[in-house]
Amino acid sequence: VSTLPGFAEGRWWVQDAAAAMPARLLGDVAGLRVVDLCAAPGGKTMQLAAGGAQVAAVDLSDSRLDRLRDNLARTGLQAEVIAADALGWYPPEPVDIVVLDAPCSATGTLRRHPDLPYARPAPDLAPLFELQAALIDRALGWLKPGGRLLYCTCSLLPREGEAQAAAAMERHPGLTVAPHRPEGARDDWWTAEGHLRLRPDFWPERGHMDGFFATVFTKPGG
């Protein structure tokens, strides 16, 4: 990939079609202050920065952030890069948007990683579910009134998507689901609740895509 025309000059970067979709649910982000949690290797950070947002990219792993820094340098895009645990860090002031691509089972990537069930047989996912909920709660606390939380996972499991979203709305009365529907997003990609649910069998004419869940919560008070 790195030898293809334009890569070294930073004219483009690579994301799976599904991974590139969640950031588009935010619509126009120009001038908005955004925290991108679990940001490495930086695809969503670059999407947001390219859209004119002021981005703070936060990740627990400084070594994974090295790849994000390299991507930013190659593309000429700007973002503040912060190595920190999101459960202990907080922004200096409330922000317009938090993007949370939460740690998950990665079951949405099975089409590209069919060895995953054998590499991690019968994993205990309960700690992941708890971490996702804790990160959602923490991220909501960083938002301005009327601010938005983009929550997404590369998972096919409803417990990491639809059920996690429903539980968040029970814990935080007044949250609304209001994703922007980008051009090209098909009607059957959306749940009855308004969440984006992508599956590996979608877009066969374009080589398919990963499984992904994404939704945008709006905090009350704006």
PDB file of C-alpha atoms in Angstrom:
ATOM      1  CA  VAL A   1       0.000   0.000   0.000  1.00  0.00           C
ATOM      2  CA  SER A   2       2.757   2.431   0.940  1.00  0.00           C
ATOM      3  CA  THR A   3       4.204   2.249  -2.596  1.00  0.00           C
ATOM      4  CA  LEU A   4       0.975   3.340  -4.308  1.00  0.00           C
ATOM      5  CA  PRO A   5       0.952   6.831  -5.874  1.00  0.00           C
ATOM      6  CA  GLY A   6       0.147   9.608  -3.447  1.00  0.00           C
ATOM      7  CA  PHE A   7       0.635   7.664  -0.216  1.00  0.00           C
ATOM      8  CA  ALA A   8       4.075   9.044   0.657  1.00  0.00           C
ATOM      9  CA  GLU A   9       2.869  12.549  -0.211  1.00  0.00           C
ATOM     10  CA  GLY A  10      -0.021  12.185   2.263  1.00  0.00           C
ATOM     11  CA  ARG A  11      -2.816  12.601  -0.275  1.00  0.00           C
ATOM     12  CA  TRP A  12      -4.778   9.677   1.205  1.00  0.00           C
ATOM     13  CA  TRP A  13      -4.863   7.050   3.924  1.00  0.00           C
ATOM     14  CA  VAL A  14      -6.472   3.618   4.281  1.00  0.00           C
ATOM     15  CA  GLN A  15      -9.551   2.699   6.320  1.00  0.00           C
ATOM     16  CA  ASP A  16     -12.070  -0.081   5.970  1.00  0.00           C
ATOM     17  CA  ALA A  17     -15.326   1.279   4.559  1.00  0.00           C
ATOM     18  CA  ALA A  18     -17.134   0.504   7.819  1.00  0.00           C
ATOM     19  CA  ALA A  19     -14.461   2.135   9.987  1.00  0.00           C
ATOM     20  CA  ALA A  20     -14.666   5.279   7.854  1.00  0.00           C
ATOM     21  CA  MET A  21     -18.437   5.604   8.266  1.00  0.00           C
ATOM     22  CA  PRO A  22     -18.890   6.532  11.982  1.00  0.00           C
ATOM     23  CA  ALA A  23     -17.106   9.898  11.799  1.00  0.00           C
ATOM     24  CA  ARG A  24     -19.418  10.835   8.933  1.00  0.00           C
ATOM     25  CA  LEU A  25     -22.384  10.526  11.299  1.00  0.00           C
ATOM     26  CA  LEU A  26     -21.245  13.811  12.873  1.00  0.00           C
ATOM     27  CA  GLY A  27     -21.804  15.898   9.756  1.00  0.00           C
ATOM     28  CA  ASP A  28     -19.926  19.208   9.573  1.00  0.00           C
ATOM     29  CA  VAL A  29     -17.297  19.384  12.346  1.00  0.00           C
ATOM     30  CA  ALA A  30     -15.436  22.519  11.193  1.00  0.00           C
ATOM     31  CA  GLY A  31     -14.288  24.598  14.158  1.00  0.00           C
ATOM     32  CA  LEU A  32     -15.578  22.161  16.791  1.00  0.00           C
ATOM     33  CA  ARG A  33     -13.497  20.900  19.695  1.00  0.00           C
ATOM     34  CA  VAL A  34     -13.333  17.105  19.591  1.00  0.00           C
ATOM     35  CA  VAL A  35     -11.757  14.473  21.832  1.00  0.00           C
ATOM     36  CA  ASP A  36     -11.026  11.223  19.961  1.00  0.00           C
ATOM     37  CA  LEU A  37     -10.709   8.433  22.541  1.00  0.00           C
ATOM     38  CA  CYS A  38      -8.863   5.180  21.812  1.00  0.00           C
ATOM     39  CA  ALA A  39      -7.623   7.110  18.796  1.00  0.00           C
ATOM     40  CA  ALA A  40      -4.667   5.064  17.482  1.00  0.00           C
ATOM     41  CA  PRO A  41      -3.852   4.389  14.665  1.00  0.00           C
ATOM     42  CA  GLY A  42      -5.680   7.565  13.734  1.00  0.00           C
ATOM     43  CA  GLY A  43      -8.143   7.053  10.893  1.00  0.00           C
ATOM     44  CA  LYS A  44     -10.957   8.902  12.647  1.00  0.00           C
ATOM     45  CA  THR A  45      -8.555  11.544  13.963  1.00  0.00           C
ATOM     46  CA  MET A  46      -7.499  12.309  10.404  1.00  0.00           C
ATOM     47  CA  GLN A  47     -11.109  12.381   9.178  1.00  0.00           C
ATOM     48  CA  LEU A  48     -12.002  14.903  11.887  1.00  0.00           C
ATOM     49  CA  ALA A  49      -8.900  17.019  11.350  1.00  0.00           C
ATOM     50  CA  ALA A  50      -9.464  17.011   7.589  1.00  0.00           C
ATOM     51  CA  GLY A  51     -12.986  18.278   8.301  1.00  0.00           C
ATOM     52  CA  GLY A  52     -11.614  21.270  10.205  1.00  0.00           C
ATOM     53  CA  ALA A  53     -12.135  20.080  13.794  1.00  0.00           C
ATOM     54  CA  GLN A  54      -9.739  20.869  16.632  1.00  0.00           C
ATOM     55  CA  VAL A  55      -8.871  17.334  17.712  1.00  0.00           C
ATOM     56  CA  ALA A  56      -7.275  15.929  20.851  1.00  0.00           C
ATOM     57  CA  ALA A  57      -6.353  12.305  20.089  1.00  0.00           C
ATOM     58  CA  VAL A  58      -6.123  10.221  23.273  1.00  0.00           C
ATOM     59  CA  ASP A  59      -4.914   6.639  23.574  1.00  0.00           C
ATOM     60  CA  LEU A  60      -3.570   4.486  26.394  1.00  0.00           C
ATOM     61  CA  SER A  61      -0.701   3.139  24.258  1.00  0.00           C
ATOM     62  CA  ASP A  62       2.052   5.603  23.438  1.00  0.00           C
ATOM     63  CA  SER A  63       3.621   3.076  21.050  1.00  0.00           C
ATOM     64  CA  ARG A  64       0.368   2.848  19.070  1.00  0.00           C
ATOM     65  CA  LEU A  65       0.228   6.636  19.035  1.00  0.00           C
ATOM     66  CA  ASP A  66       3.574   6.648  17.191  1.00  0.00           C
ATOM     67  CA  ARG A  67       1.706   5.361  14.147  1.00  0.00           C
ATOM     68  CA  LEU A  68      -0.883   8.114  14.564  1.00  0.00           C
ATOM     69  CA  ARG A  69       1.886  10.718  14.780  1.00  0.00           C
ATOM     70  CA  ASP A  70       3.463   9.294  11.609  1.00  0.00           C
ATOM     71  CA  ASN A  71       0.110   9.438   9.810  1.00  0.00           C
ATOM     72  CA  LEU A  72      -0.449  13.048  10.850  1.00  0.00           C
ATOM     73  CA  ALA A  73       3.042  14.028   9.732  1.00  0.00           C
ATOM     74  CA  ARG A  74       2.597  12.284   6.370  1.00  0.00           C
ATOM     75  CA  THR A  75      -0.795  13.857   5.662  1.00  0.00           C
ATOM     76  CA  GLY A  76       0.072  17.305   7.033  1.00  0.00           C
ATOM     77  CA  LEU A  77      -2.955  17.257   9.347  1.00  0.00           C
ATOM     78  CA  GLN A  78      -2.926  18.704  12.863  1.00  0.00           C
ATOM     79  CA  ALA A  79      -4.091  17.160  16.157  1.00  0.00           C
ATOM     80  CA  GLU A  80      -2.989  17.224  19.777  1.00  0.00           C
ATOM     81  CA  VAL A  81      -1.718  13.726  20.636  1.00  0.00           C
ATOM     82  CA  ILE A  82      -2.076  12.588  24.258  1.00  0.00           C
ATOM     83  CA  ALA A  83      -0.947   9.285  25.787  1.00  0.00           C
ATOM     84  CA  ALA A  84      -3.292   8.745  28.744  1.00  0.00           C
ATOM     85  CA  ASP A  85      -5.804   6.399  30.334  1.00  0.00           C
ATOM     86  CA  ALA A  86      -9.252   7.805  29.538  1.00  0.00           C
ATOM     87  CA  LEU A  87     -10.512   6.635  32.933  1.00  0.00           C
ATOM     88  CA  GLY A  88      -8.056   8.983  34.634  1.00  0.00           C
ATOM     89  CA  TRP A  89      -7.627  11.802  32.109  1.00  0.00           C
ATOM     90  CA  TYR A  90     -10.091  14.578  31.374  1.00  0.00           C
ATOM     91  CA  PRO A  91     -10.085  17.585  29.009  1.00  0.00           C
ATOM     92  CA  PRO A  92      -9.344  21.023  30.478  1.00  0.00           C
ATOM     93  CA  GLU A  93     -12.834  22.229  29.571  1.00  0.00           C
ATOM     94  CA  PRO A  94     -16.054  20.769  28.145  1.00  0.00           C
ATOM     95  CA  VAL A  95     -15.929  19.882  24.445  1.00  0.00           C
ATOM     96  CA  ASP A  96     -18.396  19.783  21.554  1.00  0.00           C
ATOM     97  CA  ILE A  97     -17.847  16.151  20.592  1.00  0.00           C
ATOM     98  CA  VAL A  98     -16.292  12.998  22.012  1.00  0.00           C
ATOM     99  CA  VAL A  99     -15.552  10.111  19.660  1.00  0.00           C
ATOM    100  CA  LEU A 100     -15.320   6.765  21.450  1.00  0.00           C
ATOM    101  CA  ASP A 101     -14.251   3.828  19.293  1.00  0.00           C
ATOM    102  CA  ALA A 102     -14.329   1.564  22.310  1.00  0.00           C
ATOM    103  CA  PRO A 103     -12.232  -1.541  22.981  1.00  0.00           C
ATOM    104  CA  CYS A 104     -14.327  -4.519  21.917  1.00  0.00           C
ATOM    105  CA  SER A 105     -14.378  -8.155  20.807  1.00  0.00           C
ATOM    106  CA  ALA A 106     -13.399  -7.149  17.221  1.00  0.00           C
ATOM    107  CA  THR A 107     -15.896  -9.706  15.912  1.00  0.00           C
ATOM    108  CA  GLY A 108     -16.694  -7.312  13.083  1.00  0.00           C
ATOM    109  CA  THR A 109     -13.258  -7.993  11.586  1.00  0.00           C
ATOM    110  CA  LEU A 110     -13.723 -11.762  11.256  1.00  0.00           C
ATOM    111  CA  ARG A 111     -13.948 -11.575   7.453  1.00  0.00           C
ATOM    112  CA  ARG A 112     -10.351 -10.298   7.411  1.00  0.00           C
ATOM    113  CA  HIS A 113      -9.159 -12.196  10.502  1.00  0.00           C
ATOM    114  CA  PRO A 114     -10.806 -15.637  10.382  1.00  0.00           C
ATOM    115  CA  ASP A 115      -8.212 -16.897  12.872  1.00  0.00           C
ATOM    116  CA  LEU A 116      -9.594 -14.631  15.617  1.00  0.00           C
ATOM    117  CA  PRO A 117     -11.864 -17.233  17.299  1.00  0.00           C
ATOM    118  CA  TYR A 118      -8.916 -19.622  17.468  1.00  0.00           C
ATOM    119  CA  ALA A 119      -6.406 -17.038  18.663  1.00  0.00           C
ATOM    120  CA  ARG A 120      -8.768 -16.002  21.477  1.00  0.00           C
ATOM    121  CA  PRO A 121     -10.958 -19.045  22.201  1.00  0.00           C
ATOM    122  CA  ALA A 122     -13.882 -18.498  24.606  1.00  0.00           C
ATOM    123  CA  PRO A 123     -12.766 -15.088  25.872  1.00  0.00           C
ATOM    124  CA  ASP A 124     -14.393 -13.564  28.942  1.00  0.00           C
ATOM    125  CA  LEU A 125     -16.054 -10.492  27.460  1.00  0.00           C
ATOM    126  CA  ALA A 126     -17.710  -9.236  30.649  1.00  0.00           C
ATOM    127  CA  PRO A 127     -14.778  -6.908  31.518  1.00  0.00           C
ATOM    128  CA  LEU A 128     -15.003  -5.380  28.017  1.00  0.00           C
ATOM    129  CA  PHE A 129     -18.728  -4.692  28.425  1.00  0.00           C
ATOM    130  CA  GLU A 130     -18.044  -3.002  31.765  1.00  0.00           C
ATOM    131  CA  LEU A 131     -15.192  -0.932  30.303  1.00  0.00           C
ATOM    132  CA  GLN A 132     -17.362   0.231  27.401  1.00  0.00           C
ATOM    133  CA  ALA A 133     -20.076   1.407  29.804  1.00  0.00           C
ATOM    134  CA  ALA A 134     -17.529   3.176  32.023  1.00  0.00           C
ATOM    135  CA  LEU A 135     -16.001   4.979  29.037  1.00  0.00           C
ATOM    136  CA  ILE A 136     -19.440   6.078  27.790  1.00  0.00           C
ATOM    137  CA  ASP A 137     -20.298   7.499  31.210  1.00  0.00           C
ATOM    138  CA  ARG A 138     -16.986   9.307  31.476  1.00  0.00           C
ATOM    139  CA  ALA A 139     -17.131  10.722  27.947  1.00  0.00           C
ATOM    140  CA  LEU A 140     -20.642  12.092  28.466  1.00  0.00           C
ATOM    141  CA  GLY A 141     -19.336  14.044  31.442  1.00  0.00           C
ATOM    142  CA  TRP A 142     -16.844  15.890  29.222  1.00  0.00           C
ATOM    143  CA  LEU A 143     -19.483  17.292  26.856  1.00  0.00           C
ATOM    144  CA  LYS A 144     -20.938  20.768  26.773  1.00  0.00           C
ATOM    145  CA  PRO A 145     -24.731  20.953  27.110  1.00  0.00           C
ATOM    146  CA  GLY A 146     -25.986  19.892  23.701  1.00  0.00           C
ATOM    147  CA  GLY A 147     -22.666  18.190  22.930  1.00  0.00           C
ATOM    148  CA  ARG A 148     -22.492  14.871  21.108  1.00  0.00           C
ATOM    149  CA  LEU A 149     -20.930  11.491  21.805  1.00  0.00           C
ATOM    150  CA  LEU A 150     -20.129   9.233  18.846  1.00  0.00           C
ATOM    151  CA  TYR A 151     -19.947   5.691  20.234  1.00  0.00           C
ATOM    152  CA  CYS A 152     -18.817   2.867  17.971  1.00  0.00           C
ATOM    153  CA  THR A 153     -17.341  -0.632  18.053  1.00  0.00           C
ATOM    154  CA  CYS A 154     -16.044  -2.991  15.376  1.00  0.00           C
ATOM    155  CA  SER A 155     -18.287  -5.685  16.821  1.00  0.00           C
ATOM    156  CA  LEU A 156     -21.189  -7.796  15.607  1.00  0.00           C
ATOM    157  CA  LEU A 157     -22.393  -8.443  19.166  1.00  0.00           C
ATOM    158  CA  PRO A 158     -25.532  -6.513  20.184  1.00  0.00           C
ATOM    159  CA  ARG A 159     -24.188  -6.446  23.749  1.00  0.00           C
ATOM    160  CA  GLU A 160     -21.409  -4.141  22.512  1.00  0.00           C
ATOM    161  CA  GLY A 161     -23.728  -2.095  20.318  1.00  0.00           C
ATOM    162  CA  GLU A 162     -27.502  -1.864  20.533  1.00  0.00           C
ATOM    163  CA  ALA A 163     -27.723  -3.130  24.122  1.00  0.00           C
ATOM    164  CA  GLN A 164     -24.877  -0.875  25.261  1.00  0.00           C
ATOM    165  CA  ALA A 165     -26.638   2.121  23.709  1.00  0.00           C
ATOM    166  CA  ALA A 166     -29.951   1.245  25.354  1.00  0.00           C
ATOM    167  CA  ALA A 167     -28.266   0.860  28.732  1.00  0.00           C
ATOM    168  CA  ALA A 168     -26.541   4.241  28.352  1.00  0.00           C
ATOM    169  CA  MET A 169     -29.859   5.927  27.678  1.00  0.00           C
ATOM    170  CA  GLU A 170     -31.339   4.321  30.798  1.00  0.00           C
ATOM    171  CA  ARG A 171     -28.427   5.564  32.920  1.00  0.00           C
ATOM    172  CA  HIS A 172     -28.550   9.067  31.426  1.00  0.00           C
ATOM    173  CA  PRO A 173     -32.141  10.307  31.035  1.00  0.00           C
ATOM    174  CA  GLY A 174     -32.497  12.964  28.374  1.00  0.00           C
ATOM    175  CA  LEU A 175     -29.974  11.544  25.915  1.00  0.00           C
ATOM    176  CA  THR A 176     -31.245  11.493  22.354  1.00  0.00           C
ATOM    177  CA  VAL A 177     -30.020   9.566  19.320  1.00  0.00           C
ATOM    178  CA  ALA A 178     -29.399  11.915  16.417  1.00  0.00           C
ATOM    179  CA  PRO A 179     -26.785  10.751  13.892  1.00  0.00           C
ATOM    180  CA  HIS A 180     -26.352  12.647  10.637  1.00  0.00           C
ATOM    181  CA  ARG A 181     -27.183  10.313   7.746  1.00  0.00           C
ATOM    182  CA  PRO A 182     -24.376  10.702   5.227  1.00  0.00           C
ATOM    183  CA  GLU A 183     -24.886  10.480   1.497  1.00  0.00           C
ATOM    184  CA  GLY A 184     -24.583   6.918   0.260  1.00  0.00           C
ATOM    185  CA  ALA A 185     -25.689   5.284   3.524  1.00  0.00           C
ATOM    186  CA  ARG A 186     -28.393   2.786   2.615  1.00  0.00           C
ATOM    187  CA  ASP A 187     -31.719   2.473   4.398  1.00  0.00           C
ATOM    188  CA  ASP A 188     -31.076  -1.089   5.588  1.00  0.00           C
ATOM    189  CA  TRP A 189     -27.954   0.013   7.467  1.00  0.00           C
ATOM    190  CA  TRP A 190     -30.056   1.635  10.223  1.00  0.00           C
ATOM    191  CA  THR A 191     -31.856   0.088  13.173  1.00  0.00           C
ATOM    192  CA  ALA A 192     -35.345   1.088  14.256  1.00  0.00           C
ATOM    193  CA  GLU A 193     -33.747   3.115  17.076  1.00  0.00           C
ATOM    194  CA  GLY A 194     -31.674   5.148  14.608  1.00  0.00           C
ATOM    195  CA  HIS A 195     -28.309   3.445  15.162  1.00  0.00           C
ATOM    196  CA  LEU A 196     -25.950   2.468  12.334  1.00  0.00           C
ATOM    197  CA  ARG A 197     -25.485  -1.306  12.100  1.00  0.00           C
ATOM    198  CA  LEU A 198     -23.043  -2.457   9.403  1.00  0.00           C
ATOM    199  CA  ARG A 199     -22.469  -6.116   8.497  1.00  0.00           C
ATOM    200  CA  PRO A 200     -19.817  -8.000   6.503  1.00  0.00           C
ATOM    201  CA  ASP A 201     -22.368  -8.969   3.842  1.00  0.00           C
ATOM    202  CA  PHE A 202     -23.069  -5.323   2.948  1.00  0.00           C
ATOM    203  CA  TRP A 203     -21.620  -3.751  -0.208  1.00  0.00           C
ATOM    204  CA  PRO A 204     -20.737  -7.012  -2.022  1.00  0.00           C
ATOM    205  CA  GLU A 205     -20.238  -5.036  -5.234  1.00  0.00           C
ATOM    206  CA  ARG A 206     -17.431  -3.103  -3.513  1.00  0.00           C
ATOM    207  CA  GLY A 207     -15.721  -5.977  -1.751  1.00  0.00           C
ATOM    208  CA  HIS A 208     -17.856  -5.993   1.416  1.00  0.00           C
ATOM    209  CA  MET A 209     -17.006  -4.247   4.702  1.00  0.00           C
ATOM    210  CA  ASP A 210     -16.316  -4.963   8.359  1.00  0.00           C
ATOM    211  CA  GLY A 211     -19.089  -5.305  10.896  1.00  0.00           C
ATOM    212  CA  PHE A 212     -19.571  -2.111  12.891  1.00  0.00           C
ATOM    213  CA  PHE A 213     -21.991  -0.453  15.266  1.00  0.00           C
ATOM    214  CA  ALA A 214     -22.168   3.337  15.615  1.00  0.00           C
ATOM    215  CA  THR A 215     -24.511   5.885  17.087  1.00  0.00           C
ATOM    216  CA  VAL A 216     -24.489   9.536  18.108  1.00  0.00           C
ATOM    217  CA  PHE A 217     -25.916  10.631  21.451  1.00  0.00           C
ATOM    218  CA  THR A 218     -26.814  14.262  22.070  1.00  0.00           C
ATOM    219  CA  LYS A 219     -26.505  15.513  25.636  1.00  0.00           C
ATOM    220  CA  PRO A 220     -29.495  17.495  26.911  1.00  0.00           C
ATOM    221  CA  GLY A 221     -29.312  21.199  27.648  1.00  0.00           C
ATOM    222  CA  GLY A 222     -28.089  22.695  24.388  1.00  0.00           C
TER     223      GLY A 222
END
